[in-house]
Amino acid sequence: MKILKKTILLVMFSLLLSNLCIAQEAEEHFKRGVGYFETRLINKAIAEFKKALHLFKEDQKQMKAETYVTLANAYNRKGIHKAAITACKKAMEIDPNLSNAHYNLGFAYREEGNDELAKQEFALYDELLKQEVLRLCPDAQVKQGPGTIQFEGSKEDAYKLCLWSRLANRVVWVLASGKAGDADALYNTAMGIDWQMQMDSRHTLSVQFIGTNFAIKNTQFGAVRVKDAIVDSFVEQGLPRPSVERKTPDISVYARLHRDNVILGIDLAGAS
C-alpha cells in the first residue's frame, strides 16, 4: 500500500508539472509575439499569438482574452479587419469590459465601413477610460471627447495615470492650445510656450503630430513647424539648439490638430 500511495503522488505531481509547463509555454509564445509585434514582424507575431491561444489553461482566461486583443491589433495592422473583429469578439466573450477589445473592434468596424458599429465601440471604450480616470483621480472634473479625457490636475495625478492606467495610450501634460489655421499660426502658437521651462539645450526632443486641416495637409510638415518653433525659441534666447531624436528622445512633444486649433503638450508616458 505504501508503494501504491507513492506512485499516485508521483503521477499527480507529474500531471501538475505538465500543466505548469504548458501554461508557461503559452506565456512564452505570447511574449515572443509581443516582441515580434513591437519590431513590426507582424506575421511572426500573429503565428506566436495563435500558438499561445491553443495552450492557455482554464485558470488563464484573462491572459487568453488579452492575447485575443493583441492578435486583433496585429490583424488590424495587416489590414485583415474581419479576422480582427472575430478575435475581439472572442476576447469579449471572456471579458466584456476589456477596453482595448472595444477599441480594436471599433477600429476594425470603421475600416470595414461600418461607421455606426464603430461609433458604438469607441463610445464604450471612452466610457471605460473615463471610469478608470475617476477611479485613479476621484476629484477630477473630466471633459470627455472622442478618444480623450481632459481634466485639470497635478503632476502627481499625471504620474499616477502613467503608473496605473491600463487603458490610456498617452498621458499628456497640456502646455497650450491655440490657433493653427495655417503653418504660421501653428508656429506662433508653439512659439508662445516657454520651452526653457520644460527642457534645456542638452535634452533631445521629438514631435508627435496628429491631425490635418485645409492648410496643414501632412503630419510630418506639422511636426517640423512645431520643432522649428521650439528650437527657434532657444536661439532667440542665445542658447544652443536642442537636438532631435526620433526613437528615444528625452522630451516627447505632443501636438493634436483639430480643424484650426492645436493642443500642445509633453507626452509623459509615450505611446503604448
Coordinates of C-alpha atoms in Angstrom, one line a residue:
M1 CA 0.0 0.0 0.0
K2 CA 2.8 2.4 0.8
I3 CA 4.3 1.8 -2.7
L4 CA 0.9 2.5 -4.3
K5 CA 0.5 5.8 -2.4
K6 CA 3.9 6.9 -3.6
T7 CA 3.1 6.0 -7.2
I8 CA -0.2 8.0 -7.1
L9 CA 1.6 11.0 -5.6
L10 CA 4.2 10.8 -8.3
V11 CA 1.6 10.6 -11.1
M12 CA -0.4 13.6 -9.7
F13 CA 2.8 15.6 -9.4
S14 CA 3.8 14.8 -12.9
L15 CA 0.4 16.0 -14.2
L16 CA 0.7 19.2 -12.3
L17 CA 4.1 19.8 -13.6
S18 CA 2.9 19.1 -17.2
N19 CA 0.1 21.7 -16.8
L20 CA 2.5 24.2 -15.4
C21 CA 4.9 23.7 -18.3
I22 CA 2.1 24.1 -20.8
A23 CA 0.9 27.3 -19.1
Q24 CA 4.5 28.7 -19.1
E25 CA 4.8 27.7 -22.8
A26 CA 1.7 29.7 -23.6
E27 CA 3.1 32.8 -21.9
E28 CA 6.4 32.4 -23.7
H29 CA 4.6 32.3 -27.1
F30 CA 2.7 35.4 -26.1
K31 CA 5.8 37.3 -25.0
R32 CA 7.6 36.3 -28.2
G33 CA 4.6 37.5 -30.2
V34 CA 4.7 40.9 -28.5
G35 CA 8.4 41.2 -29.3
Y36 CA 7.8 40.5 -33.0
F37 CA 4.9 42.9 -32.9
E38 CA 7.0 45.7 -31.5
T39 CA 9.6 45.1 -34.2
R40 CA 7.0 45.2 -36.9
L41 CA 7.3 41.5 -37.7
I42 CA 3.5 41.2 -37.8
N43 CA 3.2 37.8 -39.5
K44 CA 5.5 36.2 -37.0
A45 CA 3.6 37.9 -34.1
I46 CA 0.3 36.5 -35.4
A47 CA 1.8 33.0 -35.5
E48 CA 3.0 33.2 -31.9
F49 CA -0.3 34.6 -30.6
K50 CA -2.1 31.7 -32.3
K51 CA 0.2 29.2 -30.7
A52 CA -0.3 30.7 -27.3
L53 CA -4.1 30.6 -27.6
H54 CA -4.1 26.9 -28.1
L55 CA -2.1 26.4 -24.9
F56 CA -3.7 28.6 -22.3
K57 CA -5.3 26.7 -19.3
E58 CA -8.6 27.2 -17.7
D59 CA -7.1 29.5 -15.0
Q60 CA -5.5 31.7 -17.6
K61 CA -8.7 33.1 -19.1
Q62 CA -7.8 36.8 -18.6
M63 CA -4.4 36.4 -20.3
K64 CA -6.2 34.4 -23.1
A65 CA -8.5 37.4 -23.6
E66 CA -5.6 39.8 -23.7
T67 CA -3.9 37.6 -26.3
Y68 CA -7.0 37.7 -28.5
V69 CA -6.9 41.5 -28.3
T70 CA -3.3 41.7 -29.2
L71 CA -3.9 39.3 -32.0
A72 CA -6.7 41.6 -33.2
N73 CA -4.3 44.6 -33.0
A74 CA -1.9 42.6 -35.2
Y75 CA -4.7 41.8 -37.7
N76 CA -5.7 45.4 -37.9
R77 CA -2.0 46.4 -38.6
K78 CA -2.1 43.9 -41.5
G79 CA -5.5 45.2 -42.8
I80 CA -7.2 41.9 -42.0
H81 CA -10.1 43.5 -40.3
K82 CA -12.6 40.7 -40.5
A83 CA -10.2 38.5 -38.5
A84 CA -9.6 41.3 -36.1
I85 CA -13.4 41.5 -35.5
T86 CA -13.6 37.8 -34.8
A87 CA -10.6 38.0 -32.3
C88 CA -12.1 40.9 -30.5
K89 CA -15.5 39.2 -30.1
K90 CA -13.7 36.1 -28.7
A91 CA -11.9 38.3 -26.2
M92 CA -15.2 39.9 -25.1
E93 CA -16.8 36.5 -24.6
I94 CA -14.2 36.1 -21.8
D95 CA -14.2 39.7 -20.5
P96 CA -17.0 42.0 -21.9
N97 CA -15.3 45.1 -20.3
L98 CA -11.9 44.6 -21.9
S99 CA -11.4 48.2 -23.1
N100 CA -8.8 47.5 -25.8
A101 CA -11.1 44.9 -27.3
H102 CA -13.7 47.6 -27.8
Y103 CA -11.1 50.0 -29.3
N104 CA -9.7 47.4 -31.7
L105 CA -13.2 46.3 -32.6
G106 CA -14.2 49.9 -33.3
F107 CA -11.2 50.4 -35.5
A108 CA -11.9 47.3 -37.5
Y109 CA -15.6 48.2 -38.0
R110 CA -14.6 51.7 -39.1
E111 CA -12.1 50.3 -41.7
E112 CA -14.8 47.9 -42.9
G113 CA -17.1 50.9 -43.5
N114 CA -19.5 50.1 -40.6
D115 CA -19.4 53.6 -39.0
E116 CA -22.4 53.0 -36.7
L117 CA -20.9 49.9 -35.0
A118 CA -17.5 51.6 -34.9
K119 CA -19.1 54.6 -33.1
Q120 CA -20.7 52.3 -30.5
E121 CA -17.5 50.5 -29.7
F122 CA -15.5 53.7 -29.4
A123 CA -18.1 55.2 -27.1
L124 CA -17.8 52.1 -24.9
Y125 CA -14.0 52.5 -24.8
D126 CA -14.3 56.2 -23.9
E127 CA -16.7 55.3 -21.0
L128 CA -14.3 52.7 -19.7
L129 CA -11.4 55.2 -19.9
K130 CA -13.4 57.8 -18.0
Q131 CA -14.3 55.3 -15.3
E132 CA -10.6 54.4 -14.9
V133 CA -9.5 58.1 -14.6
L134 CA -12.2 58.7 -12.0
R135 CA -11.1 55.7 -10.0
L136 CA -7.4 56.8 -10.0
C137 CA -8.2 60.5 -9.6
P138 CA -11.5 60.7 -7.8
D139 CA -11.6 64.6 -7.6
A140 CA -11.1 65.0 -11.4
Q141 CA -13.7 67.1 -13.2
V142 CA -13.4 65.4 -16.6
K143 CA -14.2 66.7 -20.0
Q144 CA -14.8 63.8 -22.4
G145 CA -14.1 63.9 -26.2
P146 CA -13.7 61.1 -28.8
G147 CA -10.8 59.0 -27.6
T148 CA -9.7 61.6 -25.0
I149 CA -10.3 62.6 -21.4
Q150 CA -9.2 66.1 -20.2
F151 CA -9.1 67.3 -16.7
E152 CA -7.2 69.8 -14.6
G153 CA -4.8 68.1 -12.1
S154 CA -1.4 68.0 -10.5
K155 CA 1.7 66.3 -11.8
E156 CA 1.1 63.7 -9.1
D157 CA -2.2 62.9 -10.9
A158 CA -0.5 62.7 -14.2
Y159 CA 2.2 60.3 -12.9
K160 CA -0.4 58.2 -11.2
L161 CA -2.1 57.7 -14.5
C162 CA 1.3 56.9 -16.1
L163 CA 1.9 54.2 -13.5
W164 CA -1.5 52.6 -13.0
S165 CA -3.7 53.3 -16.1
R166 CA -4.3 50.1 -18.2
L167 CA -6.2 52.0 -20.8
A168 CA -4.5 55.3 -21.6
N169 CA -2.2 55.2 -24.6
R170 CA -0.8 58.6 -23.7
V171 CA -0.8 60.9 -20.7
V172 CA -0.2 64.4 -22.0
W173 CA 0.7 67.4 -19.8
V174 CA -1.0 70.2 -21.8
L175 CA 1.1 73.4 -22.2
A176 CA -1.1 75.4 -24.5
S177 CA -3.8 75.4 -27.1
G178 CA -4.3 77.9 -29.8
K179 CA -4.8 78.8 -33.5
A180 CA -3.3 76.6 -36.2
G181 CA -5.3 77.6 -39.3
D182 CA -2.1 77.7 -41.3
A183 CA 1.6 76.9 -40.8
D184 CA 2.4 80.4 -39.5
A185 CA -0.4 80.3 -36.9
L186 CA 0.8 76.9 -35.8
Y187 CA 4.4 78.2 -35.5
N188 CA 3.2 81.2 -33.5
T189 CA 1.2 79.1 -31.0
A190 CA 4.2 76.9 -30.4
M191 CA 6.5 79.9 -30.0
G192 CA 4.2 81.2 -27.3
I193 CA 5.2 78.4 -25.0
D194 CA 8.1 79.0 -22.6
W195 CA 10.0 75.9 -23.7
Q196 CA 13.0 76.7 -21.5
M197 CA 10.7 75.9 -18.5
Q198 CA 10.2 72.4 -19.9
M199 CA 13.7 71.4 -21.2
D200 CA 17.1 72.7 -21.8
S201 CA 19.6 72.6 -24.7
R202 CA 21.2 69.3 -23.7
H203 CA 17.8 67.5 -24.0
T204 CA 16.8 65.7 -27.1
L205 CA 13.2 66.0 -28.4
S206 CA 10.8 64.5 -30.8
V207 CA 7.4 65.9 -32.0
Q208 CA 4.4 63.6 -32.5
F209 CA 1.9 65.4 -34.6
I210 CA -1.7 64.2 -35.1
G211 CA -4.3 65.6 -37.4
T212 CA -4.5 67.6 -40.6
N213 CA -6.6 70.5 -41.9
F214 CA -7.0 72.5 -45.1
A215 CA -3.6 74.3 -44.8
I216 CA -1.6 71.6 -42.9
K217 CA -2.2 68.5 -45.0
N218 CA 0.8 66.5 -43.8
T219 CA 1.5 65.5 -40.2
Q220 CA 5.3 65.5 -40.8
F221 CA 5.1 69.1 -42.0
G222 CA 3.1 70.0 -38.9
A223 CA 5.7 68.3 -36.7
V224 CA 8.5 70.2 -38.4
R225 CA 6.8 73.6 -37.8
V226 CA 6.4 72.8 -34.1
K227 CA 10.0 71.6 -33.9
D228 CA 11.2 74.8 -35.7
A229 CA 9.3 76.9 -33.1
I230 CA 10.9 75.1 -30.2
V231 CA 14.5 75.3 -31.4
D232 CA 14.0 78.9 -32.6
S233 CA 12.8 79.8 -29.1
F234 CA 16.2 78.7 -27.7
V235 CA 18.1 80.5 -30.4
E236 CA 16.3 83.8 -29.7
Q237 CA 17.4 83.4 -26.1
G238 CA 21.0 83.0 -27.2
L239 CA 21.0 79.3 -26.2
P240 CA 22.2 76.2 -28.2
R241 CA 19.6 74.4 -30.2
P242 CA 18.3 71.1 -28.7
S243 CA 18.7 68.1 -31.0
V244 CA 16.0 65.9 -32.5
E245 CA 16.0 62.2 -31.6
R246 CA 13.0 60.3 -33.0
K247 CA 13.4 56.9 -31.3
T248 CA 14.4 57.7 -27.7
P249 CA 14.0 61.4 -27.0
D250 CA 14.4 63.0 -23.6
I251 CA 11.3 65.1 -24.2
S252 CA 8.4 63.8 -26.4
V253 CA 6.3 66.8 -27.6
Y254 CA 2.7 66.0 -28.5
A255 CA 0.6 68.1 -30.9
R256 CA -3.0 67.3 -31.7
L257 CA -4.6 69.4 -34.5
H258 CA -8.4 69.6 -34.8
R259 CA -9.7 71.9 -37.6
D260 CA -8.0 75.3 -36.9
N261 CA -6.9 74.7 -33.4
V262 CA -4.0 72.8 -31.9
I263 CA -3.2 71.3 -28.4
L264 CA 0.5 71.2 -27.5
G265 CA 1.9 69.3 -24.5
I266 CA 4.5 66.9 -23.2
D267 CA 3.8 63.2 -23.5
L268 CA 4.7 61.9 -20.1
A269 CA 4.3 58.2 -20.8
G270 CA 4.9 57.7 -24.5
A271 CA 2.6 55.8 -26.8
S272 CA 1.7 52.3 -25.8

